[in-house]
mmCIF file of N, CA and C in Angstrom:
data_model
loop_
_atom_site.group_PDB
_atom_site.id
_atom_site.type_symbol
_atom_site.label_atom_id
_atom_site.label_comp_id
_atom_site.label_asym_id
_atom_site.label_seq_id
_atom_site.Cartn_x
_atom_site.Cartn_y
_atom_site.Cartn_z
ATOM 1 N N TRP A 1 4.424 -227.666 18.552
ATOM 2 C CA TRP A 1 3.581 -226.951 18.940
ATOM 3 C C TRP A 1 2.679 -226.238 17.650
ATOM 4 N N ALA A 2 1.538 -226.560 17.681
ATOM 5 C CA ALA A 2 0.744 -226.284 16.403
ATOM 6 C C ALA A 2 0.164 -224.639 16.659
ATOM 7 N N CYS A 3 0.934 -223.683 16.154
ATOM 8 C CA CYS A 3 0.338 -222.362 16.179
ATOM 9 C C CYS A 3 -0.256 -221.786 15.140
ATOM 10 N N GLY A 4 -0.220 -222.689 13.913
ATOM 11 C CA GLY A 4 -0.695 -222.324 12.827
ATOM 12 C C GLY A 4 -0.395 -220.723 12.295
ATOM 13 N N TRP A 5 -1.090 -219.968 11.572
ATOM 14 C CA TRP A 5 -0.911 -218.682 11.172
ATOM 15 C C TRP A 5 -0.736 -217.784 12.182
ATOM 16 N N PHE A 6 -1.125 -217.989 13.722
ATOM 17 C CA PHE A 6 -0.936 -217.033 14.760
ATOM 18 C C PHE A 6 0.497 -216.758 14.886
ATOM 19 N N GLY A 7 1.376 -217.678 14.518
ATOM 20 C CA GLY A 7 2.905 -217.438 14.817
ATOM 21 C C GLY A 7 3.437 -216.257 14.319
ATOM 22 N N SER A 8 2.648 -215.701 13.074
ATOM 23 C CA SER A 8 3.254 -214.684 12.423
ATOM 24 C C SER A 8 2.604 -213.283 12.855
ATOM 25 N N ILE A 9 1.779 -213.228 13.849
ATOM 26 C CA ILE A 9 1.037 -212.180 14.412
ATOM 27 C C ILE A 9 2.102 -211.547 15.328
ATOM 28 N N ARG A 10 1.987 -210.083 15.418
ATOM 29 C CA ARG A 10 3.030 -209.450 16.101
ATOM 30 C C ARG A 10 2.580 -208.617 17.276
ATOM 31 N N PHE A 11 1.099 -208.806 17.309
ATOM 32 C CA PHE A 11 0.453 -208.165 18.379
ATOM 33 C C PHE A 11 -0.195 -209.134 19.499
ATOM 34 N N GLY A 12 -0.125 -208.989 20.751
ATOM 35 C CA GLY A 12 -0.547 -209.776 21.659
ATOM 36 C C GLY A 12 0.097 -211.128 21.590
ATOM 37 N N PHE A 13 -0.408 -212.105 22.659
ATOM 38 C CA PHE A 13 0.364 -213.348 22.759
ATOM 39 C C PHE A 13 -0.401 -214.566 21.826
ATOM 40 N N SER A 14 -1.705 -214.249 21.246
ATOM 41 C CA SER A 14 -2.122 -215.333 20.525
ATOM 42 C C SER A 14 -2.109 -216.624 20.989
ATOM 43 N N ALA A 15 -2.491 -216.668 22.332
ATOM 44 C CA ALA A 15 -2.410 -217.835 23.114
ATOM 45 C C ALA A 15 -3.396 -218.904 22.816
ATOM 46 N N GLU A 16 -2.958 -220.104 22.803
ATOM 47 C CA GLU A 16 -3.673 -221.192 22.595
ATOM 48 C C GLU A 16 -3.842 -222.206 23.867
ATOM 49 N N THR A 17 -5.043 -222.867 24.307
ATOM 50 C CA THR A 17 -4.855 -223.636 25.434
ATOM 51 C C THR A 17 -5.424 -225.080 24.971
ATOM 52 N N THR A 18 -4.862 -226.035 25.777
ATOM 53 C CA THR A 18 -4.983 -227.401 25.509
ATOM 54 C C THR A 18 -5.212 -228.178 27.089
ATOM 55 N N ASP A 19 -6.524 -228.542 27.167
ATOM 56 C CA ASP A 19 -6.891 -229.098 28.456
ATOM 57 C C ASP A 19 -6.346 -230.684 28.307
ATOM 58 N N GLY A 20 -5.618 -230.975 29.659
ATOM 59 C CA GLY A 20 -5.445 -232.355 29.941
ATOM 60 C C GLY A 20 -6.082 -232.856 31.123
ATOM 61 N N ALA A 21 -7.445 -233.200 30.813
ATOM 62 C CA ALA A 21 -8.521 -233.580 31.865
ATOM 63 C C ALA A 21 -8.053 -234.530 32.861
ATOM 64 N N ALA A 22 -7.390 -235.581 32.437
ATOM 65 C CA ALA A 22 -6.970 -236.648 33.141
ATOM 66 C C ALA A 22 -5.804 -236.339 34.040
ATOM 67 N N THR A 23 -5.045 -235.362 33.758
ATOM 68 C CA THR A 23 -3.869 -234.930 34.651
ATOM 69 C C THR A 23 -4.121 -233.666 35.262
ATOM 70 N N GLN A 24 -5.367 -232.893 34.881
ATOM 71 C CA GLN A 24 -5.817 -231.800 35.715
ATOM 72 C C GLN A 24 -4.808 -230.633 35.257
ATOM 73 N N THR A 25 -4.484 -230.501 34.096
ATOM 74 C CA THR A 25 -3.464 -229.614 33.503
ATOM 75 C C THR A 25 -3.900 -228.846 32.478
ATOM 76 N N THR A 26 -3.730 -227.561 32.376
ATOM 77 C CA THR A 26 -4.229 -226.747 31.142
ATOM 78 C C THR A 26 -2.643 -226.472 30.464
ATOM 79 N N THR A 27 -2.628 -226.393 29.451
ATOM 80 C CA THR A 27 -1.067 -226.043 28.719
ATOM 81 C C THR A 27 -1.548 -224.762 27.857
ATOM 82 N N ILE A 28 -0.762 -223.721 28.148
ATOM 83 C CA ILE A 28 -0.885 -222.416 27.573
ATOM 84 C C ILE A 28 0.387 -222.124 26.661
ATOM 85 N N THR A 29 -0.156 -222.202 25.242
ATOM 86 C CA THR A 29 1.184 -221.982 24.135
ATOM 87 C C THR A 29 0.902 -220.612 23.769
ATOM 88 N N ALA A 30 1.917 -219.639 23.904
ATOM 89 C CA ALA A 30 1.884 -218.069 23.436
ATOM 90 C C ALA A 30 2.590 -218.404 21.873
ATOM 91 N N CYS A 31 1.861 -218.342 21.059
ATOM 92 C CA CYS A 31 2.137 -218.441 19.642
ATOM 93 C C CYS A 31 2.908 -217.129 19.096
ATOM 94 N N SER A 32 2.903 -216.146 19.886
ATOM 95 C CA SER A 32 3.422 -214.759 19.448
ATOM 96 C C SER A 32 3.760 -214.021 20.796
ATOM 97 N N CYS A 33 4.612 -213.302 20.789
ATOM 98 C CA CYS A 33 5.106 -212.553 21.949
ATOM 99 C C CYS A 33 5.475 -211.174 21.766
ATOM 100 N N PRO A 34 4.683 -210.101 22.081
ATOM 101 C CA PRO A 34 5.017 -208.656 21.680
ATOM 102 C C PRO A 34 6.336 -208.197 22.516
ATOM 103 N N PHE A 35 6.957 -209.029 23.213
ATOM 104 C CA PHE A 35 8.131 -208.779 23.867
ATOM 105 C C PHE A 35 9.336 -209.502 23.292
ATOM 106 N N GLU A 36 9.202 -210.269 22.307
ATOM 107 C CA GLU A 36 10.141 -211.218 21.845
ATOM 108 C C GLU A 36 11.451 -210.769 21.595
ATOM 109 N N GLU A 37 11.576 -209.649 20.886
ATOM 110 C CA GLU A 37 13.049 -208.900 20.590
ATOM 111 C C GLU A 37 13.622 -208.686 21.900
ATOM 112 N N MET A 38 12.981 -208.201 22.941
ATOM 113 C CA MET A 38 13.688 -208.031 24.109
ATOM 114 C C MET A 38 14.064 -209.273 24.884
ATOM 115 N N ALA A 39 13.132 -210.147 24.827
ATOM 116 C CA ALA A 39 13.358 -211.563 25.432
ATOM 117 C C ALA A 39 14.436 -212.206 24.881
ATOM 118 N N PHE A 40 14.776 -212.026 23.703
ATOM 119 C CA PHE A 40 16.155 -212.695 23.175
ATOM 120 C C PHE A 40 17.202 -212.142 23.664
ATOM 121 N N HIS A 41 17.252 -210.657 24.202
ATOM 122 C CA HIS A 41 18.348 -210.022 24.705
ATOM 123 C C HIS A 41 18.407 -210.351 26.093
ATOM 124 N N ASP A 42 17.432 -210.593 26.818
ATOM 125 C CA ASP A 42 17.463 -211.043 28.356
ATOM 126 C C ASP A 42 16.257 -211.717 28.772
ATOM 127 N N PRO A 43 16.366 -212.954 28.340
ATOM 128 C CA PRO A 43 15.337 -213.975 28.600
ATOM 129 C C PRO A 43 14.913 -213.995 30.000
ATOM 130 N N ALA A 44 15.982 -214.087 31.055
ATOM 131 C CA ALA A 44 15.821 -214.205 32.295
ATOM 132 C C ALA A 44 14.771 -213.178 32.829
ATOM 133 N N ARG A 45 14.944 -211.890 32.523
ATOM 134 C CA ARG A 45 14.174 -210.858 32.958
ATOM 135 C C ARG A 45 12.906 -210.834 32.332
ATOM 136 N N VAL A 46 12.917 -210.861 31.131
ATOM 137 C CA VAL A 46 11.493 -210.707 30.385
ATOM 138 C C VAL A 46 10.722 -211.788 30.479
ATOM 139 N N CYS A 47 11.170 -213.051 30.367
ATOM 140 C CA CYS A 47 10.367 -214.101 30.512
ATOM 141 C C CYS A 47 9.940 -214.430 32.067
ATOM 142 N N GLY A 48 10.794 -214.198 32.808
ATOM 143 C CA GLY A 48 10.603 -214.194 34.361
ATOM 144 C C GLY A 48 9.669 -213.289 34.582
ATOM 145 N N LEU A 49 9.433 -212.295 34.112
ATOM 146 C CA LEU A 49 8.416 -211.271 34.304
ATOM 147 C C LEU A 49 7.043 -211.757 33.778
ATOM 148 N N ASP A 50 7.117 -212.348 32.788
ATOM 149 C CA ASP A 50 5.839 -212.967 32.206
ATOM 150 C C ASP A 50 5.365 -214.101 33.190
ATOM 151 N N ARG A 51 6.211 -214.911 33.413
ATOM 152 C CA ARG A 51 5.803 -216.023 34.601
ATOM 153 C C ARG A 51 5.505 -215.411 35.791
ATOM 154 N N SER A 52 5.974 -214.526 36.270
ATOM 155 C CA SER A 52 5.737 -213.776 37.628
ATOM 156 C C SER A 52 3.990 -213.240 37.279
ATOM 157 N N ILE A 53 3.799 -212.508 36.360
ATOM 158 C CA ILE A 53 2.609 -212.111 36.108
ATOM 159 C C ILE A 53 1.522 -213.226 36.163
ATOM 160 N N TRP A 54 1.762 -214.279 35.425
ATOM 161 C CA TRP A 54 1.068 -215.423 35.556
ATOM 162 C C TRP A 54 0.728 -216.390 36.877
ATOM 163 N N ARG A 55 1.816 -216.239 37.618
ATOM 164 C CA ARG A 55 1.675 -216.808 38.958
ATOM 165 C C ARG A 55 0.719 -215.801 39.909
ATOM 166 N N GLY A 56 0.812 -214.470 39.662
ATOM 167 C CA GLY A 56 -0.006 -213.455 40.336
ATOM 168 C C GLY A 56 -1.288 -213.476 39.863
ATOM 169 N N VAL A 57 -1.693 -213.746 38.516
ATOM 170 C CA VAL A 57 -3.058 -214.025 38.081
ATOM 171 C C VAL A 57 -3.640 -215.240 38.838
ATOM 172 N N LEU A 58 -2.832 -216.430 38.569
ATOM 173 C CA LEU A 58 -3.299 -217.604 39.397
ATOM 174 C C LEU A 58 -3.352 -217.517 40.825
ATOM 175 N N SER A 59 -2.834 -216.747 41.403
ATOM 176 C CA SER A 59 -3.141 -216.542 42.932
ATOM 177 C C SER A 59 -4.194 -215.994 43.110
ATOM 178 N N VAL A 60 -4.876 -215.325 42.374
ATOM 179 C CA VAL A 60 -6.199 -214.626 42.559
ATOM 180 C C VAL A 60 -7.389 -215.328 41.975
ATOM 181 N N TYR A 61 -6.984 -215.860 40.947
ATOM 182 C CA TYR A 61 -8.316 -216.769 40.049
ATOM 183 C C TYR A 61 -8.298 -218.079 40.242
ATOM 184 N N ALA A 62 -7.238 -218.678 40.668
ATOM 185 C CA ALA A 62 -7.079 -220.157 40.827
ATOM 186 C C ALA A 62 -6.067 -220.523 41.897
ATOM 187 N N PRO A 63 -6.424 -219.955 43.263
ATOM 188 C CA PRO A 63 -5.293 -220.067 44.276
ATOM 189 C C PRO A 63 -4.559 -221.278 44.321
ATOM 190 N N GLY A 64 -5.059 -222.463 44.201
ATOM 191 C CA GLY A 64 -4.275 -223.686 44.395
ATOM 192 C C GLY A 64 -3.690 -224.150 43.149
ATOM 193 N N ALA A 65 -3.530 -223.561 41.956
ATOM 194 C CA ALA A 65 -3.091 -223.721 40.904
ATOM 195 C C ALA A 65 -1.435 -223.267 40.818
ATOM 196 N N THR A 66 -0.847 -224.227 40.156
ATOM 197 C CA THR A 66 0.672 -223.810 39.992
ATOM 198 C C THR A 66 1.094 -223.946 38.514
ATOM 199 N N ILE A 67 2.218 -223.417 38.275
ATOM 200 C CA ILE A 67 3.137 -223.354 36.973
ATOM 201 C C ILE A 67 3.861 -224.680 37.135
ATOM 202 N N ALA A 68 3.640 -225.737 36.517
ATOM 203 C CA ALA A 68 4.549 -227.039 36.617
ATOM 204 C C ALA A 68 5.699 -227.033 35.902
ATOM 205 N N ALA A 69 5.734 -226.460 34.429
ATOM 206 C CA ALA A 69 6.827 -226.462 33.693
ATOM 207 C C ALA A 69 6.499 -225.290 32.810
ATOM 208 N N THR A 70 7.715 -224.837 32.238
ATOM 209 C CA THR A 70 7.532 -223.765 31.358
ATOM 210 C C THR A 70 8.603 -223.670 30.214
ATOM 211 N N THR A 71 8.496 -223.354 29.027
ATOM 212 C CA THR A 71 9.649 -223.426 27.885
ATOM 213 C C THR A 71 9.365 -221.922 27.309
ATOM 214 N N THR A 72 10.629 -221.477 26.892
ATOM 215 C CA THR A 72 10.522 -220.158 26.244
ATOM 216 C C THR A 72 11.237 -220.224 24.884
ATOM 217 N N ARG A 73 10.609 -219.482 23.842
ATOM 218 C CA ARG A 73 11.588 -219.335 22.503
ATOM 219 C C ARG A 73 12.633 -218.596 22.722
ATOM 220 N N ALA A 74 12.904 -217.676 23.643
ATOM 221 C CA ALA A 74 14.150 -217.020 23.845
ATOM 222 C C ALA A 74 15.076 -217.801 24.520
ATOM 223 N N GLY A 75 14.798 -218.807 25.145
ATOM 224 C CA GLY A 75 15.737 -219.908 25.720
ATOM 225 C C GLY A 75 15.874 -220.927 24.904
ATOM 226 N N GLY A 76 15.585 -220.969 23.645
ATOM 227 C CA GLY A 76 15.781 -222.102 22.546
ATOM 228 C C GLY A 76 14.765 -222.993 22.394
ATOM 229 N N ASP A 77 13.809 -222.771 23.149
ATOM 230 C CA ASP A 77 12.494 -223.858 23.002
ATOM 231 C C ASP A 77 11.830 -223.482 21.602
ATOM 232 N N GLU A 78 10.954 -224.355 21.171
ATOM 233 C CA GLU A 78 10.159 -224.169 19.988
ATOM 234 C C GLU A 78 9.116 -223.186 20.089
ATOM 235 N N ALA A 79 8.655 -223.148 21.181
ATOM 236 C CA ALA A 79 7.520 -222.234 21.878
ATOM 237 C C ALA A 79 7.433 -221.718 23.247
ATOM 238 N N CYS A 80 6.856 -220.879 23.363
ATOM 239 C CA CYS A 80 6.723 -220.318 24.966
ATOM 240 C C CYS A 80 5.391 -220.999 25.532
ATOM 241 N N VAL A 81 5.570 -221.908 26.436
ATOM 242 C CA VAL A 81 4.594 -222.738 27.038
ATOM 243 C C VAL A 81 4.373 -222.904 28.598
ATOM 244 N N ALA A 82 3.395 -222.853 29.206
ATOM 245 C CA ALA A 82 3.222 -222.777 30.523
ATOM 246 C C ALA A 82 2.337 -223.856 30.712
ATOM 247 N N GLU A 83 2.717 -224.809 31.769
ATOM 248 C CA GLU A 83 1.668 -225.887 32.070
ATOM 249 C C GLU A 83 1.209 -225.570 33.479
ATOM 250 N N VAL A 84 -0.207 -225.473 33.314
ATOM 251 C CA VAL A 84 -0.784 -225.099 34.778
ATOM 252 C C VAL A 84 -1.653 -226.335 35.255
ATOM 253 N N VAL A 85 -1.085 -226.656 36.449
ATOM 254 C CA VAL A 85 -1.801 -227.728 37.245
ATOM 255 C C VAL A 85 -2.689 -227.108 38.244
ATOM 256 N N THR A 86 -4.042 -227.539 38.155
ATOM 257 C CA THR A 86 -4.902 -227.345 39.154
ATOM 258 C C THR A 86 -5.186 -228.460 40.237
ATOM 259 N N PRO A 87 -5.344 -228.260 41.543
ATOM 260 C CA PRO A 87 -5.618 -229.244 42.566
ATOM 261 C C PRO A 87 -6.950 -229.949 42.290
ATOM 262 N N GLY A 88 -6.844 -231.247 42.338
ATOM 263 C CA GLY A 88 -8.024 -232.054 42.229
ATOM 264 C C GLY A 88 -8.839 -232.035 43.617
#
């Protein structure tokens, strides 16, 4: 994941998006996480809360969209990523 210098920022998520028009997906990569220290101690709760907030936002602004795949740095992945799929 190419977060560039954003990965060193400690405020906010410094999110970047990549659109996959052919597959109707948007990949959201959080290059920074203000809750990272807590997430490494309890990834199920902290990262789970983050994903729940995303699902709530999607239910209001993109009702048919779903989160198809996620990764977390706290879970050992290279970056925190959510793949959002919108219906065609």
